[in-house]
CSV table of C-alpha atoms in Angstrom, one decimal:
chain,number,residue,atom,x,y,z
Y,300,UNK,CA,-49.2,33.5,28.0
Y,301,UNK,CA,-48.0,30.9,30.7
Y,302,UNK,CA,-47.4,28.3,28.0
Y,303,UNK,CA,-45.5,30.9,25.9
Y,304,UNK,CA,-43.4,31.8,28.8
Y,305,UNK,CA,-42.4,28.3,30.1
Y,306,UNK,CA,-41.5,27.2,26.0
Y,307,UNK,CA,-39.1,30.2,25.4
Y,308,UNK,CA,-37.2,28.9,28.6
Y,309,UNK,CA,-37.1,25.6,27.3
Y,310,UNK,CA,-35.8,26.8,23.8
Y,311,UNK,CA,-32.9,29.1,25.3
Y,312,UNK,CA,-32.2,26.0,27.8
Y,313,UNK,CA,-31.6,23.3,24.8
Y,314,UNK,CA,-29.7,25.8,23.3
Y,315,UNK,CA,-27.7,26.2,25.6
Y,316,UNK,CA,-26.4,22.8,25.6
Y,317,UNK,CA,-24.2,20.7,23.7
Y,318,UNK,CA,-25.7,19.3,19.8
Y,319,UNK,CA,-26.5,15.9,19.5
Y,320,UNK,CA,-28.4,13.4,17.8
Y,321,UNK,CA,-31.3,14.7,19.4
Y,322,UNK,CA,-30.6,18.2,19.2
Y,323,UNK,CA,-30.2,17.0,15.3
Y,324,UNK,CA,-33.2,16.0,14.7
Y,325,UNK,CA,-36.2,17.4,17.6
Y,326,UNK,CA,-37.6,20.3,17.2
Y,327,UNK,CA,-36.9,22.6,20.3
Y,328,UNK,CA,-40.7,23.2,20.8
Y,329,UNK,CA,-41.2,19.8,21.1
Y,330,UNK,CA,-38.6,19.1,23.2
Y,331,UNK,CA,-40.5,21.6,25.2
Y,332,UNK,CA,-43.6,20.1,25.5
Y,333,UNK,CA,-42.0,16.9,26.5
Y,334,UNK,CA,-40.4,18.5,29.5
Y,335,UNK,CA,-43.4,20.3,30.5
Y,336,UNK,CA,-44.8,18.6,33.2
Y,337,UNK,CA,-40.8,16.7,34.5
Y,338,UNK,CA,-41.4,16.9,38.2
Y,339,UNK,CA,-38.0,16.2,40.6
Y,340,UNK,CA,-39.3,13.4,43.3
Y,341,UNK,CA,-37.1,14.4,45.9
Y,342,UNK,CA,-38.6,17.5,46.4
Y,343,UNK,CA,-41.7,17.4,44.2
Y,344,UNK,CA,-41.2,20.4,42.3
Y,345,UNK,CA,-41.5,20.8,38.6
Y,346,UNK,CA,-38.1,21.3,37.2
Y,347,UNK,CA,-38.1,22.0,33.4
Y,348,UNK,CA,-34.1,22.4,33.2
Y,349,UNK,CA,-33.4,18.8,34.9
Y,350,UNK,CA,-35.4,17.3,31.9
Y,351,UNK,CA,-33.4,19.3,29.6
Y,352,UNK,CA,-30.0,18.0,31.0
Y,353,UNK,CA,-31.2,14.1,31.1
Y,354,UNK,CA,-32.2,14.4,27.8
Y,355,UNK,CA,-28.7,15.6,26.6
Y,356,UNK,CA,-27.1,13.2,29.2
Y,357,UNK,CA,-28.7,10.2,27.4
Y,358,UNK,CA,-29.2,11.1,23.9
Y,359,UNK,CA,-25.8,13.7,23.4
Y,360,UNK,CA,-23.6,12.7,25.4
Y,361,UNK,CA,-23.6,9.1,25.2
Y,362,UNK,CA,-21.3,7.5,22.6
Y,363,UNK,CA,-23.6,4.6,21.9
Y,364,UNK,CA,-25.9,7.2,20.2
Y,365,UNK,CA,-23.4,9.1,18.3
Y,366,UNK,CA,-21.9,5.6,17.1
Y,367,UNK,CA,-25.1,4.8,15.9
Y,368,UNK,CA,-25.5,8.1,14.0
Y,369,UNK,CA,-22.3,7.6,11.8
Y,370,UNK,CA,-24.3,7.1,8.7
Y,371,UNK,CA,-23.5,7.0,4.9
Y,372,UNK,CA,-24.8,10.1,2.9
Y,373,UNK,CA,-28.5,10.7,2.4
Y,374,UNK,CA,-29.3,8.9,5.6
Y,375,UNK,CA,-29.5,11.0,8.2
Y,376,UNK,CA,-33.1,11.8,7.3
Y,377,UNK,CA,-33.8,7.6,8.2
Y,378,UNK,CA,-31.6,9.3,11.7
Y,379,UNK,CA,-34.6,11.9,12.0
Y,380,UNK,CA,-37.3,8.9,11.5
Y,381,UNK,CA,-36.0,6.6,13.9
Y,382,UNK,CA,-35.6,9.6,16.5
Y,383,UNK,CA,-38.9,11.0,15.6
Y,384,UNK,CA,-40.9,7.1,16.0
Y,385,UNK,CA,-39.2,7.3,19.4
Y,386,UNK,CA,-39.9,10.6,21.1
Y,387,UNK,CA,-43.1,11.9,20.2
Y,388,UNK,CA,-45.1,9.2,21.2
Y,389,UNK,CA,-43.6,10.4,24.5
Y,390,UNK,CA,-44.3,13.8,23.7
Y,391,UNK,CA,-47.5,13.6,23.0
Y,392,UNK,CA,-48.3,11.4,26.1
Y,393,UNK,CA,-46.6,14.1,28.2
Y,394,UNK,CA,-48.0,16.9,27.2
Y,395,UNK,CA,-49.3,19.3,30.1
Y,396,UNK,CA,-49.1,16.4,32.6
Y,397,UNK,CA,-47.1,15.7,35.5
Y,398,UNK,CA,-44.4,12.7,35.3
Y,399,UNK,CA,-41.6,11.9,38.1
Y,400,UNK,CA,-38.3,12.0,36.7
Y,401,UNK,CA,-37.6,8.1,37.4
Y,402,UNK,CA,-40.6,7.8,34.8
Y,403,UNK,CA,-38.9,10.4,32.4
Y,404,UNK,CA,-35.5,8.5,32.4
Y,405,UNK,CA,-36.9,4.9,32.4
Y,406,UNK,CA,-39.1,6.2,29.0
Y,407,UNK,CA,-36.3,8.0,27.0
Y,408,UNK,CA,-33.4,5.4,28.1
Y,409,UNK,CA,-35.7,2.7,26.6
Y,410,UNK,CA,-36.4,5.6,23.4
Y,411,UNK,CA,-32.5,5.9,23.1
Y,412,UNK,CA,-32.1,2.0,23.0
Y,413,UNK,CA,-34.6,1.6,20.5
Y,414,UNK,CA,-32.9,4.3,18.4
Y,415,UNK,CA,-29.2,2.4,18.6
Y,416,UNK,CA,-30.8,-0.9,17.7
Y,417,UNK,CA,-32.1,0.8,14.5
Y,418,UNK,CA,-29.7,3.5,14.1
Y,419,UNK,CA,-27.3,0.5,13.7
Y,420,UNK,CA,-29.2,-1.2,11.3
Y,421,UNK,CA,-28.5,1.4,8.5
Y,422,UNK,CA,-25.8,1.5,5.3
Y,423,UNK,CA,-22.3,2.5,6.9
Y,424,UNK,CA,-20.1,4.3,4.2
Y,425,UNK,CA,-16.9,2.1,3.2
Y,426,UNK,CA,-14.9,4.5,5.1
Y,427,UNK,CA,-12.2,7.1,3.8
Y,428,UNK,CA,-9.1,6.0,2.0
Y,429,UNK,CA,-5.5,7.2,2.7
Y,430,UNK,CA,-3.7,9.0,2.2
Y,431,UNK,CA,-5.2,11.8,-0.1
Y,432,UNK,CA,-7.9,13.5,-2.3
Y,433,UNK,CA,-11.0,15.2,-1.0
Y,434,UNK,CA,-13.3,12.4,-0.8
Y,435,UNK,CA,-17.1,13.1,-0.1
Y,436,UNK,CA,-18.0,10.4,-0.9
Y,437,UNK,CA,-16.6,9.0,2.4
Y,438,UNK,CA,-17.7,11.5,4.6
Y,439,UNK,CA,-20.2,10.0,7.2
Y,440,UNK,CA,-22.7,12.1,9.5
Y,441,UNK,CA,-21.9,13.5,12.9
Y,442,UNK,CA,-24.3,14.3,15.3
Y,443,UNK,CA,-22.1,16.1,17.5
Y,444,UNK,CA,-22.1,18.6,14.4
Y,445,UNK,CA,-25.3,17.8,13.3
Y,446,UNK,CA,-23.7,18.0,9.1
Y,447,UNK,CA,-21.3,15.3,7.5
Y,448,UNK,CA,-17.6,15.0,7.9
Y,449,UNK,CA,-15.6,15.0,4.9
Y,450,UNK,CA,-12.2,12.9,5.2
Y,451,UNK,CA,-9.6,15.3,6.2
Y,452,UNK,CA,-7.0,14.3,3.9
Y,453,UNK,CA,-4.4,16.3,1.8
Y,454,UNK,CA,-5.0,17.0,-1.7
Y,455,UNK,CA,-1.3,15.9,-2.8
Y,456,UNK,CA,-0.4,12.2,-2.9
Y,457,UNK,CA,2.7,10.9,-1.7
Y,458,UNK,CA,5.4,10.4,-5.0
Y,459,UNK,CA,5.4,7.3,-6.1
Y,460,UNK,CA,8.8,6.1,-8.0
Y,461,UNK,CA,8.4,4.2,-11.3
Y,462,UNK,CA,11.4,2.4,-13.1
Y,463,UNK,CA,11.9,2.3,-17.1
Y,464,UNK,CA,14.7,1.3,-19.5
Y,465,UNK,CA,15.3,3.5,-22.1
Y,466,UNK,CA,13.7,3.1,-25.2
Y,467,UNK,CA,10.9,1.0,-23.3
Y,468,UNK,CA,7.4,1.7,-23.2
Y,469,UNK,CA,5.9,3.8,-19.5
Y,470,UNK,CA,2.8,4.2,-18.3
Y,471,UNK,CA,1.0,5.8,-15.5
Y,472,UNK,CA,-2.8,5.5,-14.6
Y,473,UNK,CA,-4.4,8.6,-12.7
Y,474,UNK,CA,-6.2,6.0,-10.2
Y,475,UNK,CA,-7.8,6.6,-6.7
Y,476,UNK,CA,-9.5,4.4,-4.8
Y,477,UNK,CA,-12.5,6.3,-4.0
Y,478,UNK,CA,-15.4,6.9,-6.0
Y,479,UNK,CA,-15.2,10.5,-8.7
Y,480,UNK,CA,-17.8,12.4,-9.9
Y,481,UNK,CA,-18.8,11.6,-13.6
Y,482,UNK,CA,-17.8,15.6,-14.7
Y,483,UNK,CA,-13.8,15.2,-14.1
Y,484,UNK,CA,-11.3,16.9,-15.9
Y,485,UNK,CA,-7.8,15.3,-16.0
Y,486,UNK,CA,-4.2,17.4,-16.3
Y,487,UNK,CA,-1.1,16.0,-16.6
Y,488,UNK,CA,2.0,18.2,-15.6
Y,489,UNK,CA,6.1,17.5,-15.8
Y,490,UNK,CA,9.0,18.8,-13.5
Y,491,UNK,CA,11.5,17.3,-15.8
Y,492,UNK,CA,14.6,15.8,-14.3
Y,493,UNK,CA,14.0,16.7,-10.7
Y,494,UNK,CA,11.5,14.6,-8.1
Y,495,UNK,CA,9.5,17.0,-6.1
Y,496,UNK,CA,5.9,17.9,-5.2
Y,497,UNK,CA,6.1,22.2,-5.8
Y,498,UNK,CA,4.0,23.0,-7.7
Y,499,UNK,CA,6.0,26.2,-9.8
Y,500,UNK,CA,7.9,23.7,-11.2
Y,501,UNK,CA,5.3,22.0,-12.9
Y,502,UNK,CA,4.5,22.7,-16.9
Y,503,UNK,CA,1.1,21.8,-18.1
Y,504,UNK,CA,1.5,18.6,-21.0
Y,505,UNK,CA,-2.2,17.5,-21.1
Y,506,UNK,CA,-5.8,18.9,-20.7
Y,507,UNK,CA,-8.9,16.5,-20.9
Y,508,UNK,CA,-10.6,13.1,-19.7
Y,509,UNK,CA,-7.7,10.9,-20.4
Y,510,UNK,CA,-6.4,9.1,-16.9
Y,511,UNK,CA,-3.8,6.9,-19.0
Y,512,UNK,CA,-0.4,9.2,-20.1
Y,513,UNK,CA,2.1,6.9,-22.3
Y,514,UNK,CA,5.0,7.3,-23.3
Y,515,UNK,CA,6.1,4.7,-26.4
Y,516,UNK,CA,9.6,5.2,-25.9
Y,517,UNK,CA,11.1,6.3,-23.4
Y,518,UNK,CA,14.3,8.3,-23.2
Y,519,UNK,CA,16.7,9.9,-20.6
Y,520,UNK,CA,14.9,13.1,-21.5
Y,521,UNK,CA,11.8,12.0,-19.8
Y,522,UNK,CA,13.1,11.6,-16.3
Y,523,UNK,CA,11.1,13.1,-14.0
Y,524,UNK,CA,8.2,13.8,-11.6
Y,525,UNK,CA,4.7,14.1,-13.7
Y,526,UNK,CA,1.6,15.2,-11.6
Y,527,UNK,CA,-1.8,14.7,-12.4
Y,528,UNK,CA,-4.4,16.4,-11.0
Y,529,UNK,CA,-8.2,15.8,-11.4
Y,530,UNK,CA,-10.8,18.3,-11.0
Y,531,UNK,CA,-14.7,18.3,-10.7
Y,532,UNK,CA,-16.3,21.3,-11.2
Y,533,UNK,CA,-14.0,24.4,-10.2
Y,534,UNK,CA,-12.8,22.2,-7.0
Y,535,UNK,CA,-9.6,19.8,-7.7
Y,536,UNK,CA,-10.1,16.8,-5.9
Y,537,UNK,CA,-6.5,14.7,-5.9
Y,538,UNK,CA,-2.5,15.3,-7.4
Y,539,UNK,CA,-1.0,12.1,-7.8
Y,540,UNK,CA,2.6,12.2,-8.3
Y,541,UNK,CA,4.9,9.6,-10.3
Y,542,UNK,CA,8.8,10.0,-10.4
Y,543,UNK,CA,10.4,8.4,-13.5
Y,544,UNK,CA,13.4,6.8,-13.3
Y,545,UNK,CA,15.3,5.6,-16.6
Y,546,UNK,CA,18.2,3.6,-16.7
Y,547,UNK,CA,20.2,3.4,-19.9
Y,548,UNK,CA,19.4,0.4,-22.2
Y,549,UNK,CA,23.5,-0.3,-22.3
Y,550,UNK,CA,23.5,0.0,-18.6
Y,551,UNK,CA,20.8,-2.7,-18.1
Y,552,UNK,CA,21.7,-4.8,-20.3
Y,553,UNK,CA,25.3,-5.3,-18.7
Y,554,UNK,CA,23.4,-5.8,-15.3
Y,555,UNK,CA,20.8,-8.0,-16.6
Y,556,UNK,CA,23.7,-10.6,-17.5
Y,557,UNK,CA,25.4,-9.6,-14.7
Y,558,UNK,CA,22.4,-10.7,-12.2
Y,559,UNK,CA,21.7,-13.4,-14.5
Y,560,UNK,CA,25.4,-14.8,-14.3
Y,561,UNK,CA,25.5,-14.2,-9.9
Y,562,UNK,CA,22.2,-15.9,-9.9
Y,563,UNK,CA,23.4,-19.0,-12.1
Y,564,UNK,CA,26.3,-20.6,-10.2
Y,565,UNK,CA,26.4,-22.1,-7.1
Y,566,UNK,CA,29.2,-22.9,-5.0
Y,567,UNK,CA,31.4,-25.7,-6.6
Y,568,UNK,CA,30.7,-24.6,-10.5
Y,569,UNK,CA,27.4,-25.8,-10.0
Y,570,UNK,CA,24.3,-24.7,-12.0
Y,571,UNK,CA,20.6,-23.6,-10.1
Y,572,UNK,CA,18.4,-26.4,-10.3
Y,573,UNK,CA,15.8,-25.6,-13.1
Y,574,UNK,CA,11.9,-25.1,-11.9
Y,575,UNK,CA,9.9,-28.6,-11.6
Y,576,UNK,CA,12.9,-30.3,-13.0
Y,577,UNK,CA,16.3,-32.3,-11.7
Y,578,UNK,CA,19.0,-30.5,-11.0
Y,579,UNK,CA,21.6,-29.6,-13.9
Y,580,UNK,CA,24.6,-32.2,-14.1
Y,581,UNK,CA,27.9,-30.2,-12.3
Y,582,UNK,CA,30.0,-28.7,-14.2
Y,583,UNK,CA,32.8,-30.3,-12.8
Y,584,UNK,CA,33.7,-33.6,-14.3
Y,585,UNK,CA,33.5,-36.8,-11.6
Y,586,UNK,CA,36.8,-36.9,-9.8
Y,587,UNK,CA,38.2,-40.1,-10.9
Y,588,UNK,CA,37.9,-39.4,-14.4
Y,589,UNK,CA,39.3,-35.5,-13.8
Y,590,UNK,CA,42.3,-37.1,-11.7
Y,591,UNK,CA,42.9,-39.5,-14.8
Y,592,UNK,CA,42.7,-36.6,-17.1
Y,593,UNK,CA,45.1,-35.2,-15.0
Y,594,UNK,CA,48.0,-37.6,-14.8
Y,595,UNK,CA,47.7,-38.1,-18.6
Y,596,UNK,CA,48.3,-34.4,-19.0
Y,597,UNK,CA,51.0,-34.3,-16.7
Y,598,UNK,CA,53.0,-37.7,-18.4
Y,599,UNK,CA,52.5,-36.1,-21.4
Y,600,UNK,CA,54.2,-33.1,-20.4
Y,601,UNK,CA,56.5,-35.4,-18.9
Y,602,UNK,CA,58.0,-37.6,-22.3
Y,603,UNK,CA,57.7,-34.3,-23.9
Y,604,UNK,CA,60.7,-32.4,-21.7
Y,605,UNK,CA,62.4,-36.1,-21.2
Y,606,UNK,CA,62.5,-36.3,-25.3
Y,607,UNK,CA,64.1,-33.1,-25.8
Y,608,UNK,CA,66.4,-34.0,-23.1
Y,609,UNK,CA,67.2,-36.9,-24.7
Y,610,UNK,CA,67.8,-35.2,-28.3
Y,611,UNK,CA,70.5,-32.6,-26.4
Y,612,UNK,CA,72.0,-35.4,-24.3
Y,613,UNK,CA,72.9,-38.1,-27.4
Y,614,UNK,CA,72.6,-36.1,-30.4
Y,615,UNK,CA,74.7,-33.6,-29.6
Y,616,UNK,CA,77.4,-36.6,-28.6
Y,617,UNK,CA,77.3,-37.9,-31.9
Y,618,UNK,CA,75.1,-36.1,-34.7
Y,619,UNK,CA,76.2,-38.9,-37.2
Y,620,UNK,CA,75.4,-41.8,-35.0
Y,621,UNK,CA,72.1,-43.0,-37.0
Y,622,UNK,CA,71.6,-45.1,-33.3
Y,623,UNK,CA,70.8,-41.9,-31.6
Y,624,UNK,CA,67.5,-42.1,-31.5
Y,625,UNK,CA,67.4,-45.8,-30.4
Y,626,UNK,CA,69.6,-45.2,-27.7
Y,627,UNK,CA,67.5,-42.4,-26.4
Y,628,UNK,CA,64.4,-44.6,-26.4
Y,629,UNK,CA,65.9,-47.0,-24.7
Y,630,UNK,CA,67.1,-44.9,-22.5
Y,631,UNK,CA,63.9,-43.8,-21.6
Y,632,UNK,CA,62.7,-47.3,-21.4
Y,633,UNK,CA,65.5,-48.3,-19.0
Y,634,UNK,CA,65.4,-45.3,-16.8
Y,635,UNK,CA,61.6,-44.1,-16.2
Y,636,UNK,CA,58.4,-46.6,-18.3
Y,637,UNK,CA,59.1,-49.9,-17.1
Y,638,UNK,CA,59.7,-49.0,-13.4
Y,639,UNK,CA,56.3,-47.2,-13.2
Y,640,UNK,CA,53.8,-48.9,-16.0
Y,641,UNK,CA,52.5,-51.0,-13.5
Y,642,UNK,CA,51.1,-48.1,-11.4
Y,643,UNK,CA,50.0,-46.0,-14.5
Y,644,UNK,CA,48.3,-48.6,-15.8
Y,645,UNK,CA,46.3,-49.3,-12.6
Y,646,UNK,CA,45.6,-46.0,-11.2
């Protein structure tokens, strides 16, 4: 009757306090037995409810443990193994005795210790991956909660803005990095023209498994936002989003040369050096051979104006003077080649 008495305390004691690892995983009645016979040296009474708070001081409270406790799915029952190798040895050693309560925390610090060390030792999940989808996968277990966390993400994906020419081929993958089940269904959607995440202005394009959605030639029709949205079961588990943009064929084409052309010359008329090979001879000619070309052109132009100016000056004198000519080339010869030949000659 005593015994009955003393464990229904115990129970509505640990129940009373916060979960933990070892709230997780110990069964209350044992927990009572172990605290039994906790006796408080200071004044030598037994005191049931001060074993009951050091055990959730050093087991629920402390981070270490819970830290140790973030395990991958499926392993929490390795967490109950661990914890269970630990404390009933204890238990059973402390059963209906009498123990100070510098024993009782010297023999479950040393318990919790052993449990990090080999807590620690088991598979970690990879972790949850941002910045969407319902991942279970990922979720890892939490002994303040005593159940696994899922990762708290949104189910709708950020949009994320794809560019095509027109009459090019598009694609778009329905990708995520985490692990799917093997029973997915796959639906594409459209909001044609507009970029946007409601989901009213969705229309349904494709039902089935396929994650791939093509299209082999792409027009200025097909600009928009397409959604697809993976489910498992009844429960959807990501919407990824993609925004097409198309630019006219014409359009690109112009700003392909256009690029092309900026990219090409360099300051000077110069080319850009090709990859791995010597730079492209200017397109400039050397300058002593340009300032040659030059003067040439500009003597040229030069005979040419003194020549008609010679035909109105003598022919008009004398039309019938068959010497006309001659006395425009010497003229010429007098008044402007021989007193410069030298320097043409030379420069």
């Amino acid at each position: 009757m005593f015994t009955s008495a003393v464990r229904l305390v115990c129970v509505s004691l640990l129940f009373q306090t916060s979960l933990g690892c070892y709230r997780c995983f110990i069964h209350a009645a044992d927990s009572g037995r172990l605290c039994w016979g906790h006796m408080l040296t200071e004044h030598n009474v037994r005191n049931v409810d001060g074993c009951f708070r050091m055990l959730d001081r050093i087991f629920d409270k402390q981070e270490r443990v819970i830290e140790a406790g973030r395990v991958g799915g499926g392993y929490d029952k390795q967490l109950k193994d661990l914890l269970d190798a630990e404390i009933m040895p204890i238990v059973e050693e402390f059963h209906e005795k009498l123990n100070a309560d510098t024993v009782y925390e010297e023999r479950l610090q040393t318990a919790a210790d052993n449990f990090i060390a080999a807590a620690s030792k088991l598979p970690r999940v990879s972790g949850c991956f941002p910045p969407c989808g319902f991942q279970s996968a990922g979720a890892v277990y939490n002994c303040i909660t005593c159940q696994y966390d899922s990762c708290e993400f949104p189910l709708d994906c950020p949009v994320k803005d794809i560019n095509a020419t027109e009459n090019s081929r598009s694609q778009m993958w329905c990708e995520v990095p985490f692990h799917l089940p093997d029973d997915i269904q796959v639906i594409w959607r459209v909001a044609e023209e507009v970029k946007t995440r409601k989901v009213d202005q969705f229309k349904e394009v494709t039902v089935g498994l396929d994650r791939l959605y093509a299209i082999p030639s792409t027009s200025l029709q097909d600009q928009g936002t397409y959604q697809c949205e993976i489910y498992s079961g009844q429960r959807s588990i990501v919407r990824l989003y993609y925004y097409l943009s198309v630019t006219p064929q014409v359009l690109a084409g112009h700003t392909e040369l256009q690029e092309i052309f900026d990219l090409s010359l360099l300051p000077g008329g110069r080319l850009l050096p090709a990859p791995g090979g010597s730079p492209p001879r200017s397109l400039l000619l050397p300058l002593p051979l340009l300032l040659t070309a030059c003067l040439t052109a500009s003597l040229l132009l030069l005979f040419l104006s003194l020549g008609l100016k010679c035909y109105f000056f003598f022919f008009s004198r004398s039309q019938e003077d068959n010497d006309g000519a001659n006395d425009c080339f010497h003229f010429l010869s007098l008044q402007y080649i021989r007193p410069h030949w030298k320097k043409w000659l030379f420069v």
